[in-house]
Short mmCIF file of C-alpha atoms and ligand atoms in Angstrom, two decimals:
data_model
loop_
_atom_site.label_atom_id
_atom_site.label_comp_id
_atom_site.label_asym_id
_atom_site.label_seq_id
_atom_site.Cartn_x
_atom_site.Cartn_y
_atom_site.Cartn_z
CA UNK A 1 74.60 27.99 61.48
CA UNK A 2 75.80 32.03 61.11
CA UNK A 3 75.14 34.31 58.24
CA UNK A 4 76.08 32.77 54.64
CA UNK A 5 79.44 32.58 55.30
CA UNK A 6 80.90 33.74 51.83
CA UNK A 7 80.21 37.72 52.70
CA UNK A 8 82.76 37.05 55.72
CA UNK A 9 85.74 38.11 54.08
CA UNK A 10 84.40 42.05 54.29
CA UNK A 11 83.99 41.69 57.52
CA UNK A 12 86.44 42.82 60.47
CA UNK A 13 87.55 39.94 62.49
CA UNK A 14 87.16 41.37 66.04
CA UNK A 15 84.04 41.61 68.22
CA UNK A 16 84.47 45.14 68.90
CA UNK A 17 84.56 46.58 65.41
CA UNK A 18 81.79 43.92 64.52
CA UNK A 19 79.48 45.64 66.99
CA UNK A 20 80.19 49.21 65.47
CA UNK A 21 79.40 47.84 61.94
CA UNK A 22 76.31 45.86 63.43
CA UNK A 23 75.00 49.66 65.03
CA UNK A 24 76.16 51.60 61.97
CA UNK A 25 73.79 49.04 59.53
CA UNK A 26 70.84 49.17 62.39
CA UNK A 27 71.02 53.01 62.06
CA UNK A 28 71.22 52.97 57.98
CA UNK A 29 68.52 50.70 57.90
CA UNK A 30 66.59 53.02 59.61
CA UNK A 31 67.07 55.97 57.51
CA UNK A 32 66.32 53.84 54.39
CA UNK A 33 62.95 52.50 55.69
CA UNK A 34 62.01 56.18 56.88
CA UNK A 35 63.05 57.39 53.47
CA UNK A 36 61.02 54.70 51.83
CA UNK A 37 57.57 55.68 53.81
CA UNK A 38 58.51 59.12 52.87
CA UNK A 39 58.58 58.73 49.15
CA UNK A 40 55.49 56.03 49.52
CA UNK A 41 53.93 58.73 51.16
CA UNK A 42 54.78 61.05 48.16
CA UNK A 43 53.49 58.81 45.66
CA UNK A 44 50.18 58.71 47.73
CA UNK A 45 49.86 62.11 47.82
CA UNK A 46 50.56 62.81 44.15
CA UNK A 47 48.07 59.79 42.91
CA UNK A 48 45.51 61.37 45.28
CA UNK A 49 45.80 64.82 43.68
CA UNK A 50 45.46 63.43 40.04
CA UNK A 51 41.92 64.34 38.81
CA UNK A 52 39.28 62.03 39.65
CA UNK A 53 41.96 60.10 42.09
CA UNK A 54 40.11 57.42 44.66
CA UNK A 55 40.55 58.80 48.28
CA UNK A 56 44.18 57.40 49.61
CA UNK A 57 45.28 57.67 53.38
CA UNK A 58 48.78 59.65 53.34
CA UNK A 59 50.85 58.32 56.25
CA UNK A 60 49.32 55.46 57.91
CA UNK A 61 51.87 54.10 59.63
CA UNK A 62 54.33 54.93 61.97
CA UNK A 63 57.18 52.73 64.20
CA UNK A 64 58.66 53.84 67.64
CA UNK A 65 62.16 52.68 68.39
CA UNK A 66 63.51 51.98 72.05
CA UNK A 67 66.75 53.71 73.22
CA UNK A 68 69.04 50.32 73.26
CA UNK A 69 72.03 50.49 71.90
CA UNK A 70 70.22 48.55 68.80
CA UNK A 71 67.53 50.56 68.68
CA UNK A 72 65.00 47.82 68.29
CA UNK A 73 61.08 48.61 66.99
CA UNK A 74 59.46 48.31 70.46
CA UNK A 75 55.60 49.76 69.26
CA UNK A 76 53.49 50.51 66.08
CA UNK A 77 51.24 53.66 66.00
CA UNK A 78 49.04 54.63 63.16
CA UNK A 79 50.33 57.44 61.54
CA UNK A 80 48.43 60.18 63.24
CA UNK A 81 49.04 58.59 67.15
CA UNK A 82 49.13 61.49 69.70
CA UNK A 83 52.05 58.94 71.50
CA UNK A 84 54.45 59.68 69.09
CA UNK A 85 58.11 60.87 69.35
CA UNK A 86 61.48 61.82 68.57
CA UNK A 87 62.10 58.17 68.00
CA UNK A 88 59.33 57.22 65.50
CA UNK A 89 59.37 57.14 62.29
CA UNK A 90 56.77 56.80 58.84
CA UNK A 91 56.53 53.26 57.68
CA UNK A 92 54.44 51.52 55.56
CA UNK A 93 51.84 48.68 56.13
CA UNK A 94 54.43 45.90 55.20
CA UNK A 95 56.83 47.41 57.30
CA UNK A 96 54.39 47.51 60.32
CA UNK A 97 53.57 44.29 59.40
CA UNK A 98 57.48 42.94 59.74
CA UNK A 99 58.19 44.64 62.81
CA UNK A 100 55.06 42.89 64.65
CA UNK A 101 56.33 39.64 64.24
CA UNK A 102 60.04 40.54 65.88
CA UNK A 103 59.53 39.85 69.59
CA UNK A 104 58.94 42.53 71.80
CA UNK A 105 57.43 44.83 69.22
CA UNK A 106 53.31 45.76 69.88
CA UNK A 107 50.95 47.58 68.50
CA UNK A 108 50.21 50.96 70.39
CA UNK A 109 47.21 50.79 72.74
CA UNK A 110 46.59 54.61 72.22
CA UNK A 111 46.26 54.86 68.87
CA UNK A 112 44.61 51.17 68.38
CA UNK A 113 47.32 50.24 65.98
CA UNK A 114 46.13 46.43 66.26
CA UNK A 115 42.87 47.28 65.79
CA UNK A 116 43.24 48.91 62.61
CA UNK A 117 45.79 46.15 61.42
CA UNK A 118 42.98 43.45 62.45
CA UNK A 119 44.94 42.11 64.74
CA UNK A 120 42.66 42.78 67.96
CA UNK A 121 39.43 42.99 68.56
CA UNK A 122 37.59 46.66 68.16
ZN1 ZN B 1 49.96 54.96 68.92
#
């Protein structure tokens, strides 16, 4: 079966206008997941500056997105990976975490994403 179908009625009944709304979502999620890490990442950096803070990693995350039209997670860095670009953006470990189990996502060989997530041998 589809989505739950009692959100249909706010939706447009064509296929054309559906794919518009479908990229438009795809790119707001984005922006809300990088502006999540982001203020994660603040919250890090201001608990690690508190006196006698424990020692937190800042950004330790990152995702790469692929060019498609929906702009699907296609790798996972940590967040200092040398491979990084235009197209990646701060996430945290539960976002990481998500986008791993979507096919077609992996963990970055350069950076040894997987290893660091436990997810391949060191
Ligand atoms: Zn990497």
């Amino acid at each position: 079966m589809g989505p739950d179908k009692s959100l249909a009625w706010i939706l447009p009944p064509d296929l054309a206008r559906l794919r518009v709304l479908e990229q438009w979502v795809l790119l707001l999620l984005e922006a809300i997941r990088a502006r999540i890490a982001e203020a994660e990442a603040d919250q890090r950096i201001a608990a690690a500056a508190r006196p006698g803070a424990v020692e937190a990693p800042v950004v330790q995350w990152a995702i790469q997105y692929g060019i498609g039209r929906d702009r699907r997670a296609i790798l996972v860095h940590t967040g200092d990976c040398r491979l990084t670009s235009g197209r990646t953006r701060p996430a945290t470990l539960e976002q990481v975490r998500d986008a791993l189990r979507q096919p077609g996502v992996d963990p970055c060989d350069i950076c040894g994403a997987g290893r660091e997530l436990g997810l391949t041998d060191p």
